[in-house]
XYZ file of C-alpha atoms in Angstrom:
275
model
C 74.115 89.689 29.848
C 70.151 89.918 29.644
C 68.556 92.351 31.876
C 65.208 90.904 33.166
C 62.767 93.615 34.231
C 59.578 93.482 36.340
C 57.488 96.544 36.981
C 55.999 96.031 40.321
C 53.133 97.928 42.042
C 53.474 96.599 45.615
C 50.855 93.907 45.585
C 51.412 90.196 46.267
C 55.117 89.764 47.169
C 54.691 85.979 47.104
C 53.928 86.157 43.458
C 56.769 88.388 42.794
C 59.143 86.126 44.563
C 58.113 83.279 42.595
C 58.764 85.133 39.428
C 62.182 86.337 40.462
C 63.204 82.948 41.858
C 62.159 81.221 38.613
C 64.338 83.298 36.585
C 67.302 83.249 38.930
C 67.111 79.519 39.236
C 66.609 78.565 35.373
C 68.768 81.345 33.748
C 72.381 82.052 33.971
C 73.704 85.175 32.231
C 71.050 87.574 33.653
C 70.607 90.444 35.922
C 67.237 90.876 37.448
C 65.880 94.388 37.982
C 62.574 95.229 39.927
C 61.071 98.718 39.244
C 58.995 99.279 42.458
C 56.398 101.561 40.972
C 54.881 103.054 44.038
C 55.676 105.335 46.904
C 56.754 102.531 49.285
C 60.310 101.179 49.623
C 60.928 97.533 48.652
C 64.132 96.059 49.927
C 66.071 92.842 48.869
C 65.424 91.467 52.218
C 61.850 91.423 51.507
C 62.588 89.032 48.477
C 65.551 86.953 47.634
C 69.272 87.467 48.693
C 70.996 87.139 45.249
C 73.733 89.489 43.782
C 72.000 89.423 40.514
C 69.071 91.073 41.868
C 68.446 94.999 42.132
C 65.615 97.030 42.952
C 64.893 100.623 41.567
C 62.288 102.468 43.823
C 60.448 105.003 41.654
C 58.847 106.917 44.615
C 55.448 107.164 42.889
C 53.367 105.204 40.440
C 54.618 106.288 36.851
C 52.498 103.843 34.990
C 53.802 100.801 33.284
C 55.743 102.538 30.566
C 56.869 105.335 32.689
C 58.213 102.832 35.227
C 60.027 100.894 32.658
C 61.480 103.926 30.971
C 63.510 104.698 34.338
C 65.748 101.747 33.556
C 66.964 103.208 30.274
C 69.203 105.610 32.287
C 70.805 102.824 34.480
C 74.227 101.261 34.228
C 72.345 97.897 34.173
C 70.680 98.849 30.889
C 73.947 100.148 29.354
C 75.672 96.845 30.234
C 72.912 94.631 28.892
C 72.944 93.024 25.471
C 69.057 92.773 25.428
C 66.299 93.326 27.781
C 63.450 90.946 28.890
C 60.291 92.714 30.192
C 58.089 90.393 32.054
C 54.814 90.579 34.115
C 55.281 89.822 37.879
C 52.524 87.278 37.857
C 54.530 84.945 35.660
C 57.061 82.299 36.121
C 59.284 79.829 34.093
C 60.164 76.048 34.854
C 62.851 75.808 32.182
C 65.430 78.159 30.434
C 63.877 80.102 27.539
C 66.284 83.112 27.108
C 68.948 81.488 24.782
C 66.318 80.234 22.319
C 64.719 83.700 22.419
C 67.911 85.691 21.939
C 68.820 83.493 19.106
C 65.947 84.928 17.131
C 67.193 88.506 17.801
C 70.233 87.620 15.684
C 67.979 88.229 12.707
C 68.299 91.906 11.878
C 64.670 92.256 11.081
C 63.357 91.046 14.356
C 63.400 93.293 17.297
C 60.860 91.829 19.758
C 60.500 88.052 20.544
C 58.520 86.308 23.125
C 57.538 82.723 24.495
C 54.142 81.096 24.190
C 52.164 81.998 27.274
C 50.441 79.046 29.181
C 47.554 80.029 31.346
C 44.370 78.281 32.838
C 40.973 79.559 31.344
C 37.820 78.280 32.957
C 39.741 75.331 34.156
C 41.368 74.371 30.960
C 45.187 74.732 29.994
C 45.435 77.215 27.202
C 48.335 78.768 25.246
C 48.576 82.204 24.084
C 50.317 82.181 20.568
C 50.624 85.897 20.269
C 48.573 89.088 19.654
C 46.913 90.328 16.285
C 45.036 93.341 15.134
C 41.849 93.183 13.170
C 42.483 94.606 9.706
C 38.944 96.129 9.290
C 38.048 97.491 12.630
C 41.518 97.578 14.517
C 40.579 95.756 17.663
C 43.183 93.579 19.479
C 43.015 90.000 20.188
C 45.124 87.079 21.195
C 45.264 83.702 19.438
C 44.495 81.120 22.087
C 44.842 77.349 21.435
C 44.753 74.223 23.499
C 47.960 72.842 21.874
C 51.213 74.720 20.998
C 51.198 74.940 17.193
C 54.535 74.544 15.204
C 58.172 75.018 16.284
C 59.427 77.768 14.036
C 59.102 81.429 15.011
C 55.750 83.072 14.184
C 54.995 86.515 13.094
C 52.631 88.468 15.215
C 51.451 92.016 15.510
C 52.366 92.431 19.298
C 53.252 90.671 22.345
C 52.302 91.109 26.148
C 53.337 89.369 29.359
C 57.011 88.641 28.237
C 58.986 90.470 25.607
C 62.784 90.103 24.824
C 63.613 93.380 23.226
C 66.586 94.293 21.088
C 68.549 97.009 22.800
C 68.955 98.999 19.484
C 65.210 99.078 19.104
C 64.841 100.527 22.680
C 67.260 103.154 21.904
C 65.601 104.164 18.624
C 62.010 104.584 19.981
C 63.084 105.613 23.522
C 61.231 103.099 25.461
C 57.569 103.073 25.987
C 54.981 105.714 25.597
C 54.162 106.843 29.223
C 50.825 108.133 28.058
C 49.677 104.560 28.196
C 49.525 104.349 31.994
C 48.288 100.716 32.078
C 47.181 98.436 29.107
C 47.968 98.852 25.345
C 51.522 99.966 26.046
C 52.687 96.636 24.600
C 50.556 97.030 21.456
C 51.803 100.544 20.988
C 55.400 99.546 21.517
C 55.368 96.788 19.018
C 53.606 98.987 16.301
C 56.200 101.718 16.788
C 58.856 99.056 16.377
C 57.275 97.862 13.263
C 57.272 101.481 11.751
C 61.004 101.538 11.915
C 61.497 98.093 10.439
C 61.415 95.627 13.400
C 59.374 92.508 13.431
C 57.618 90.736 16.334
C 57.666 87.028 16.716
C 56.628 84.135 19.006
C 58.878 81.141 19.593
C 56.669 78.048 20.050
C 59.512 76.098 21.595
C 59.563 78.316 24.761
C 56.887 78.713 27.250
C 56.213 80.991 30.273
C 53.355 80.502 32.711
C 50.936 83.262 33.537
C 48.269 83.605 36.199
C 45.761 85.994 34.495
C 45.303 89.320 35.949
C 46.801 88.703 39.344
C 48.599 92.130 39.102
C 45.353 94.238 38.670
C 42.041 92.252 38.818
C 40.696 92.411 35.083
C 37.375 93.366 36.188
C 38.229 95.898 38.771
C 37.244 99.481 38.518
C 40.753 100.488 38.058
C 41.325 97.816 35.361
C 38.257 98.729 33.294
C 38.913 102.481 33.396
C 42.693 102.300 32.259
C 41.982 99.441 29.758
C 39.344 101.582 28.178
C 41.258 104.800 28.402
C 44.349 103.192 26.718
C 42.054 101.746 24.023
C 40.985 105.267 23.086
C 44.647 106.434 23.064
C 45.475 103.469 20.819
C 42.739 104.253 18.535
C 43.766 107.972 18.147
C 47.354 107.167 17.716
C 47.239 104.218 15.273
C 44.063 103.635 13.556
C 43.532 106.535 11.268
C 40.329 106.151 9.229
C 39.306 103.051 11.197
C 38.671 105.246 14.375
C 34.912 105.569 13.824
C 34.618 101.621 13.446
C 36.757 101.101 16.430
C 34.929 103.629 18.604
C 31.661 101.952 17.807
C 33.078 98.612 18.712
C 34.371 99.977 21.971
C 31.152 101.553 22.770
C 29.266 98.318 22.240
C 31.729 96.455 24.447
C 31.385 99.015 27.092
C 27.670 98.710 26.964
C 27.790 94.932 27.372
C 30.160 95.291 30.298
C 27.778 97.840 31.923
C 24.842 95.330 31.481
C 26.844 92.706 33.096
C 28.123 94.790 35.973
C 27.060 98.451 36.217
C 29.305 99.316 38.957
C 32.382 98.694 37.039
C 30.946 99.209 33.450
C 30.283 102.862 34.258
C 33.918 103.265 34.340
C 34.466 102.198 30.698
C 32.067 105.051 29.609
C 33.887 107.532 31.942
C 37.181 106.761 30.201
C 35.635 107.099 26.728
C 34.071 110.461 27.290
C 37.276 111.869 29.102
C 39.565 110.835 26.212
C 37.561 111.637 23.111
């Protein structure tokens, strides 16, 4: 059984329902767990009546990683063969989990994900995985207009949808809860790499993503948390590249401030608080 997990913050239930329904409709051997990561109570009656669906109410916002880590102490996790962590603003139109899980049979692979289809400026695009710049250390996603290849592609990190080997989760004890929002996926994949697990994308599988539906990417909350997590990532992983990355981050924050001072100021606030 694959355990599918969504960390939910209590926003748009319509979007969450679509995500849940798409997996329960298209996948067979799964259980679906929603971690309701806020102080409200979410009930199945608010969503879909299906015995495969469970809800874990955290009672407060523990951050993305902290919310996910609650799952590690549940019977659902103990009974699962692997764990799929997926954003709530995603959905599938065809089965993907069997193809993804086949890649986990390779002992060297610990994290696997599908190609992510999304709309950018009215154009259909595909996210082929995340990479880290070798000189400066900034992160980026390879975006293309066509899916490239059919064989699994080695990447530095994945976001949006990650099928994770259970053994890997046990060894690194879940996500680093210090990454409250953003960069938790980068940190997780890098920690997996350090103990010998690779991360790959499977081009024959696709998930659809409505960008930044969970937290608006240009909101004050998003800008602050994204920048704060970028600084944490820098301090934890970049070593001698810290100075170059910090210069890059300050430059990007300055550009953001020029374009939108009311939110851009929160980028500088995060930098000065975390350095």
